[in-house]
Amino acid sequence: MSPDLAFRVSELERRLVNLLRRGVIAETDPANARARVRSGELLTAWLPWITTRAGGDRSWWAPEPGEAVVLLCPEGEPGLGVILPALYSTGAPAPAASADIHRTVHGDGSSVTVDRAAKRVVIDLPGDLVIRAGGTIHVDAQAIRLLEGG
């Protein structure tokens, strides 16, 4: 095999291996919505992470150091990569085990659980709940019951 062909094959193999990589967030720069990923011996440059919305409607949820992610690298080049959060891991397992539950758990112990089978939403907070409305707050329910001891 000629040196040129050997280099081209080697370069194609490198790019193929780098198209998708598993890694963990090494550090974050929330002010610039960027993070660095460690994948094996590779420590990436500052890269953007994928979010659910980034237009007129926007969402924000920065990944955290140690969080398992997938690195998507166009053309097999990590410098062009974007971070796809997140993967469950032994240290951060799934917070539910039902297709009917949508649960978000936060590091401070708060959580929001929507159980579509039970038709119920539960908000657990270790602190205060603040609701802001520029207009009227309407409550339409069959009953309102205050829980004791809480």
JSON list of C-alpha atoms in Angstrom, two decimals:
[
{"chain": "A", "resi": 1, "resn": "MET", "atom": "CA", "xyz": [0.00, 0.00, 0.00]},
{"chain": "A", "resi": 2, "resn": "SER", "atom": "CA", "xyz": [1.36, 3.41, -0.93]},
{"chain": "A", "resi": 3, "resn": "PRO", "atom": "CA", "xyz": [2.07, 5.92, 1.85]},
{"chain": "A", "resi": 4, "resn": "ASP", "atom": "CA", "xyz": [-0.64, 8.22, 0.45]},
{"chain": "A", "resi": 5, "resn": "LEU", "atom": "CA", "xyz": [-3.25, 5.45, 0.47]},
{"chain": "A", "resi": 6, "resn": "ALA", "atom": "CA", "xyz": [-2.20, 4.32, 3.94]},
{"chain": "A", "resi": 7, "resn": "PHE", "atom": "CA", "xyz": [-2.64, 7.90, 5.22]},
{"chain": "A", "resi": 8, "resn": "ARG", "atom": "CA", "xyz": [-6.06, 8.24, 3.58]},
{"chain": "A", "resi": 9, "resn": "VAL", "atom": "CA", "xyz": [-7.28, 4.94, 5.08]},
{"chain": "A", "resi": 10, "resn": "SER", "atom": "CA", "xyz": [-5.92, 5.92, 8.50]},
{"chain": "A", "resi": 11, "resn": "GLU", "atom": "CA", "xyz": [-7.62, 9.33, 8.27]},
{"chain": "A", "resi": 12, "resn": "LEU", "atom": "CA", "xyz": [-10.94, 7.72, 7.28]},
{"chain": "A", "resi": 13, "resn": "GLU", "atom": "CA", "xyz": [-10.71, 5.32, 10.22]},
{"chain": "A", "resi": 14, "resn": "ARG", "atom": "CA", "xyz": [-9.99, 8.23, 12.60]},
{"chain": "A", "resi": 15, "resn": "ARG", "atom": "CA", "xyz": [-12.97, 10.19, 11.31]},
{"chain": "A", "resi": 16, "resn": "LEU", "atom": "CA", "xyz": [-15.27, 7.18, 11.46]},
{"chain": "A", "resi": 17, "resn": "VAL", "atom": "CA", "xyz": [-14.33, 6.45, 15.09]},
{"chain": "A", "resi": 18, "resn": "ASN", "atom": "CA", "xyz": [-14.95, 10.11, 15.99]},
{"chain": "A", "resi": 19, "resn": "LEU", "atom": "CA", "xyz": [-18.43, 10.47, 14.45]},
{"chain": "A", "resi": 20, "resn": "LEU", "atom": "CA", "xyz": [-20.13, 9.40, 17.70]},
{"chain": "A", "resi": 21, "resn": "ARG", "atom": "CA", "xyz": [-18.30, 9.23, 21.01]},
{"chain": "A", "resi": 22, "resn": "ARG", "atom": "CA", "xyz": [-19.48, 8.60, 24.54]},
{"chain": "A", "resi": 23, "resn": "GLY", "atom": "CA", "xyz": [-18.01, 10.84, 27.18]},
{"chain": "A", "resi": 24, "resn": "VAL", "atom": "CA", "xyz": [-18.63, 12.85, 30.34]},
{"chain": "A", "resi": 25, "resn": "ILE", "atom": "CA", "xyz": [-18.86, 16.57, 30.89]},
{"chain": "A", "resi": 26, "resn": "ALA", "atom": "CA", "xyz": [-15.46, 17.72, 32.11]},
{"chain": "A", "resi": 27, "resn": "GLU", "atom": "CA", "xyz": [-16.37, 21.36, 32.76]},
{"chain": "A", "resi": 28, "resn": "THR", "atom": "CA", "xyz": [-19.03, 23.88, 31.83]},
{"chain": "A", "resi": 29, "resn": "ASP", "atom": "CA", "xyz": [-19.17, 27.56, 30.89]},
{"chain": "A", "resi": 30, "resn": "PRO", "atom": "CA", "xyz": [-22.84, 28.42, 31.52]},
{"chain": "A", "resi": 31, "resn": "ALA", "atom": "CA", "xyz": [-22.38, 32.10, 30.60]},
{"chain": "A", "resi": 32, "resn": "ASN", "atom": "CA", "xyz": [-21.51, 31.03, 27.04]},
{"chain": "A", "resi": 33, "resn": "ALA", "atom": "CA", "xyz": [-23.64, 27.84, 26.94]},
{"chain": "A", "resi": 34, "resn": "ARG", "atom": "CA", "xyz": [-20.57, 25.69, 26.26]},
{"chain": "A", "resi": 35, "resn": "ALA", "atom": "CA", "xyz": [-18.98, 22.64, 27.84]},
{"chain": "A", "resi": 36, "resn": "ARG", "atom": "CA", "xyz": [-15.94, 20.42, 27.42]},
{"chain": "A", "resi": 37, "resn": "VAL", "atom": "CA", "xyz": [-16.24, 16.65, 27.15]},
{"chain": "A", "resi": 38, "resn": "ARG", "atom": "CA", "xyz": [-13.75, 14.00, 28.19]},
{"chain": "A", "resi": 39, "resn": "SER", "atom": "CA", "xyz": [-13.93, 10.87, 26.01]},
{"chain": "A", "resi": 40, "resn": "GLY", "atom": "CA", "xyz": [-11.06, 8.49, 26.64]},
{"chain": "A", "resi": 41, "resn": "GLU", "atom": "CA", "xyz": [-7.87, 10.50, 26.20]},
{"chain": "A", "resi": 42, "resn": "LEU", "atom": "CA", "xyz": [-9.70, 13.26, 24.31]},
{"chain": "A", "resi": 43, "resn": "LEU", "atom": "CA", "xyz": [-10.64, 16.52, 26.03]},
{"chain": "A", "resi": 44, "resn": "THR", "atom": "CA", "xyz": [-12.69, 18.60, 23.58]},
{"chain": "A", "resi": 45, "resn": "ALA", "atom": "CA", "xyz": [-12.64, 22.32, 22.98]},
{"chain": "A", "resi": 46, "resn": "TRP", "atom": "CA", "xyz": [-15.59, 24.33, 24.31]},
{"chain": "A", "resi": 47, "resn": "LEU", "atom": "CA", "xyz": [-18.65, 22.99, 22.46]},
{"chain": "A", "resi": 48, "resn": "PRO", "atom": "CA", "xyz": [-22.38, 23.81, 22.46]},
{"chain": "A", "resi": 49, "resn": "TRP", "atom": "CA", "xyz": [-24.88, 21.34, 23.85]},
{"chain": "A", "resi": 50, "resn": "ILE", "atom": "CA", "xyz": [-28.18, 20.42, 22.24]},
{"chain": "A", "resi": 51, "resn": "THR", "atom": "CA", "xyz": [-31.28, 21.82, 23.91]},
{"chain": "A", "resi": 52, "resn": "THR", "atom": "CA", "xyz": [-34.99, 21.29, 23.31]},
{"chain": "A", "resi": 53, "resn": "ARG", "atom": "CA", "xyz": [-35.71, 24.80, 21.98]},
{"chain": "A", "resi": 54, "resn": "ALA", "atom": "CA", "xyz": [-33.53, 27.74, 20.89]},
{"chain": "A", "resi": 55, "resn": "GLY", "atom": "CA", "xyz": [-35.75, 30.14, 18.91]},
{"chain": "A", "resi": 56, "resn": "GLY", "atom": "CA", "xyz": [-38.56, 32.43, 20.04]},
{"chain": "A", "resi": 57, "resn": "ASP", "atom": "CA", "xyz": [-39.27, 29.78, 22.66]},
{"chain": "A", "resi": 58, "resn": "ARG", "atom": "CA", "xyz": [-36.13, 28.72, 24.52]},
{"chain": "A", "resi": 59, "resn": "SER", "atom": "CA", "xyz": [-35.26, 26.24, 27.22]},
{"chain": "A", "resi": 60, "resn": "TRP", "atom": "CA", "xyz": [-32.25, 26.16, 29.49]},
{"chain": "A", "resi": 61, "resn": "TRP", "atom": "CA", "xyz": [-30.76, 23.25, 31.35]},
{"chain": "A", "resi": 62, "resn": "ALA", "atom": "CA", "xyz": [-26.98, 23.20, 31.50]},
{"chain": "A", "resi": 63, "resn": "PRO", "atom": "CA", "xyz": [-25.25, 19.82, 31.76]},
{"chain": "A", "resi": 64, "resn": "GLU", "atom": "CA", "xyz": [-23.13, 19.18, 34.87]},
{"chain": "A", "resi": 65, "resn": "PRO", "atom": "CA", "xyz": [-19.55, 17.95, 35.27]},
{"chain": "A", "resi": 66, "resn": "GLY", "atom": "CA", "xyz": [-19.55, 14.16, 35.43]},
{"chain": "A", "resi": 67, "resn": "GLU", "atom": "CA", "xyz": [-22.79, 13.82, 33.45]},
{"chain": "A", "resi": 68, "resn": "ALA", "atom": "CA", "xyz": [-22.65, 11.13, 30.76]},
{"chain": "A", "resi": 69, "resn": "VAL", "atom": "CA", "xyz": [-23.24, 12.46, 27.23]},
{"chain": "A", "resi": 70, "resn": "VAL", "atom": "CA", "xyz": [-22.80, 11.62, 23.55]},
{"chain": "A", "resi": 71, "resn": "LEU", "atom": "CA", "xyz": [-20.49, 13.72, 21.41]},
{"chain": "A", "resi": 72, "resn": "LEU", "atom": "CA", "xyz": [-21.78, 14.16, 17.83]},
{"chain": "A", "resi": 73, "resn": "CYS", "atom": "CA", "xyz": [-18.92, 15.13, 15.51]},
{"chain": "A", "resi": 74, "resn": "PRO", "atom": "CA", "xyz": [-19.77, 16.18, 11.93]},
{"chain": "A", "resi": 75, "resn": "GLU", "atom": "CA", "xyz": [-17.21, 14.83, 9.47]},
{"chain": "A", "resi": 76, "resn": "GLY", "atom": "CA", "xyz": [-15.61, 12.94, 12.39]},
{"chain": "A", "resi": 77, "resn": "GLU", "atom": "CA", "xyz": [-14.02, 16.14, 13.69]},
{"chain": "A", "resi": 78, "resn": "PRO", "atom": "CA", "xyz": [-14.41, 16.64, 17.47]},
{"chain": "A", "resi": 79, "resn": "GLY", "atom": "CA", "xyz": [-13.66, 20.36, 17.06]},
{"chain": "A", "resi": 80, "resn": "LEU", "atom": "CA", "xyz": [-16.96, 20.69, 15.15]},
{"chain": "A", "resi": 81, "resn": "GLY", "atom": "CA", "xyz": [-18.86, 18.62, 17.69]},
{"chain": "A", "resi": 82, "resn": "VAL", "atom": "CA", "xyz": [-22.03, 19.22, 19.62]},
{"chain": "A", "resi": 83, "resn": "ILE", "atom": "CA", "xyz": [-22.94, 17.64, 22.94]},
{"chain": "A", "resi": 84, "resn": "LEU", "atom": "CA", "xyz": [-26.07, 15.51, 23.25]},
{"chain": "A", "resi": 85, "resn": "PRO", "atom": "CA", "xyz": [-27.05, 15.30, 26.93]},
{"chain": "A", "resi": 86, "resn": "ALA", "atom": "CA", "xyz": [-27.59, 12.93, 28.67]},
{"chain": "A", "resi": 87, "resn": "LEU", "atom": "CA", "xyz": [-27.23, 9.23, 29.45]},
{"chain": "A", "resi": 88, "resn": "TYR", "atom": "CA", "xyz": [-28.31, 7.51, 32.64]},
{"chain": "A", "resi": 89, "resn": "SER", "atom": "CA", "xyz": [-25.47, 5.93, 34.56]},
{"chain": "A", "resi": 90, "resn": "THR", "atom": "CA", "xyz": [-24.84, 3.94, 37.72]},
{"chain": "A", "resi": 91, "resn": "GLY", "atom": "CA", "xyz": [-24.31, 7.18, 39.63]},
{"chain": "A", "resi": 92, "resn": "ALA", "atom": "CA", "xyz": [-27.32, 8.87, 38.02]},
{"chain": "A", "resi": 93, "resn": "PRO", "atom": "CA", "xyz": [-29.99, 6.24, 37.27]},
{"chain": "A", "resi": 94, "resn": "ALA", "atom": "CA", "xyz": [-33.38, 6.89, 35.66]},
{"chain": "A", "resi": 95, "resn": "PRO", "atom": "CA", "xyz": [-35.74, 8.63, 38.15]},
{"chain": "A", "resi": 96, "resn": "ALA", "atom": "CA", "xyz": [-38.73, 6.50, 37.11]},
{"chain": "A", "resi": 97, "resn": "ALA", "atom": "CA", "xyz": [-39.48, 3.09, 35.61]},
{"chain": "A", "resi": 98, "resn": "SER", "atom": "CA", "xyz": [-42.84, 3.63, 33.93]},
{"chain": "A", "resi": 99, "resn": "ALA", "atom": "CA", "xyz": [-43.81, 4.83, 30.46]},
{"chain": "A", "resi": 100, "resn": "ASP", "atom": "CA", "xyz": [-46.68, 6.75, 32.11]},
{"chain": "A", "resi": 101, "resn": "ILE", "atom": "CA", "xyz": [-44.42, 8.91, 34.29]},
{"chain": "A", "resi": 102, "resn": "HIS", "atom": "CA", "xyz": [-42.53, 12.05, 33.33]},
{"chain": "A", "resi": 103, "resn": "ARG", "atom": "CA", "xyz": [-40.35, 13.01, 36.29]},
{"chain": "A", "resi": 104, "resn": "THR", "atom": "CA", "xyz": [-37.71, 15.68, 36.67]},
{"chain": "A", "resi": 105, "resn": "VAL", "atom": "CA", "xyz": [-35.55, 15.42, 39.78]},
{"chain": "A", "resi": 106, "resn": "HIS", "atom": "CA", "xyz": [-33.20, 18.21, 40.84]},
{"chain": "A", "resi": 107, "resn": "GLY", "atom": "CA", "xyz": [-30.03, 18.03, 42.91]},
{"chain": "A", "resi": 108, "resn": "ASP", "atom": "CA", "xyz": [-31.66, 19.96, 45.77]},
{"chain": "A", "resi": 109, "resn": "GLY", "atom": "CA", "xyz": [-34.26, 17.21, 46.25]},
{"chain": "A", "resi": 110, "resn": "SER", "atom": "CA", "xyz": [-37.11, 18.96, 44.44]},
{"chain": "A", "resi": 111, "resn": "SER", "atom": "CA", "xyz": [-39.04, 17.10, 41.77]},
{"chain": "A", "resi": 112, "resn": "VAL", "atom": "CA", "xyz": [-41.97, 17.40, 39.40]},
{"chain": "A", "resi": 113, "resn": "THR", "atom": "CA", "xyz": [-43.83, 14.22, 38.49]},
{"chain": "A", "resi": 114, "resn": "VAL", "atom": "CA", "xyz": [-46.57, 13.88, 35.89]},
{"chain": "A", "resi": 115, "resn": "ASP", "atom": "CA", "xyz": [-48.34, 10.53, 36.06]},
{"chain": "A", "resi": 116, "resn": "ARG", "atom": "CA", "xyz": [-50.63, 10.34, 33.06]},
{"chain": "A", "resi": 117, "resn": "ALA", "atom": "CA", "xyz": [-52.12, 6.98, 34.13]},
{"chain": "A", "resi": 118, "resn": "ALA", "atom": "CA", "xyz": [-53.19, 8.45, 37.49]},
{"chain": "A", "resi": 119, "resn": "LYS", "atom": "CA", "xyz": [-53.97, 11.85, 35.90]},
{"chain": "A", "resi": 120, "resn": "ARG", "atom": "CA", "xyz": [-51.89, 13.49, 38.61]},
{"chain": "A", "resi": 121, "resn": "VAL", "atom": "CA", "xyz": [-49.08, 16.05, 38.89]},
{"chain": "A", "resi": 122, "resn": "VAL", "atom": "CA", "xyz": [-46.98, 16.15, 42.04]},
{"chain": "A", "resi": 123, "resn": "ILE", "atom": "CA", "xyz": [-44.51, 18.92, 42.86]},
{"chain": "A", "resi": 124, "resn": "ASP", "atom": "CA", "xyz": [-42.16, 18.20, 45.76]},
{"chain": "A", "resi": 125, "resn": "LEU", "atom": "CA", "xyz": [-40.13, 21.12, 47.03]},
{"chain": "A", "resi": 126, "resn": "PRO", "atom": "CA", "xyz": [-37.72, 21.47, 49.94]},
{"chain": "A", "resi": 127, "resn": "GLY", "atom": "CA", "xyz": [-38.32, 25.25, 49.86]},
{"chain": "A", "resi": 128, "resn": "ASP", "atom": "CA", "xyz": [-40.81, 27.84, 48.68]},
{"chain": "A", "resi": 129, "resn": "LEU", "atom": "CA", "xyz": [-43.07, 27.87, 45.63]},
{"chain": "A", "resi": 130, "resn": "VAL", "atom": "CA", "xyz": [-43.47, 31.20, 43.83]},
{"chain": "A", "resi": 131, "resn": "ILE", "atom": "CA", "xyz": [-46.12, 31.75, 41.15]},
{"chain": "A", "resi": 132, "resn": "ARG", "atom": "CA", "xyz": [-46.05, 34.98, 39.15]},
{"chain": "A", "resi": 133, "resn": "ALA", "atom": "CA", "xyz": [-48.91, 36.00, 36.91]},
{"chain": "A", "resi": 134, "resn": "GLY", "atom": "CA", "xyz": [-49.40, 39.18, 34.91]},
{"chain": "A", "resi": 135, "resn": "GLY", "atom": "CA", "xyz": [-53.12, 38.54, 35.07]},
{"chain": "A", "resi": 136, "resn": "THR", "atom": "CA", "xyz": [-55.63, 36.54, 37.05]},
{"chain": "A", "resi": 137, "resn": "ILE", "atom": "CA", "xyz": [-54.89, 33.14, 38.54]},
{"chain": "A", "resi": 138, "resn": "HIS", "atom": "CA", "xyz": [-57.86, 30.83, 37.99]},
{"chain": "A", "resi": 139, "resn": "VAL", "atom": "CA", "xyz": [-58.41, 27.64, 39.98]},
{"chain": "A", "resi": 140, "resn": "ASP", "atom": "CA", "xyz": [-61.15, 25.30, 38.83]},
{"chain": "A", "resi": 141, "resn": "ALA", "atom": "CA", "xyz": [-61.34, 22.12, 40.88]},
{"chain": "A", "resi": 142, "resn": "GLN", "atom": "CA", "xyz": [-63.92, 19.78, 42.39]},
{"chain": "A", "resi": 143, "resn": "ALA", "atom": "CA", "xyz": [-62.33, 20.35, 45.80]},
{"chain": "A", "resi": 144, "resn": "ILE", "atom": "CA", "xyz": [-59.37, 22.04, 47.44]},
{"chain": "A", "resi": 145, "resn": "ARG", "atom": "CA", "xyz": [-57.93, 20.32, 50.49]},
{"chain": "A", "resi": 146, "resn": "LEU", "atom": "CA", "xyz": [-55.07, 21.61, 52.63]},
{"chain": "A", "resi": 147, "resn": "LEU", "atom": "CA", "xyz": [-52.78, 18.86, 53.85]},
{"chain": "A", "resi": 148, "resn": "GLU", "atom": "CA", "xyz": [-51.91, 18.84, 57.53]},
{"chain": "A", "resi": 149, "resn": "GLY", "atom": "CA", "xyz": [-48.34, 18.78, 58.77]},
{"chain": "A", "resi": 150, "resn": "GLY", "atom": "CA", "xyz": [-46.89, 20.42, 55.69]}
]
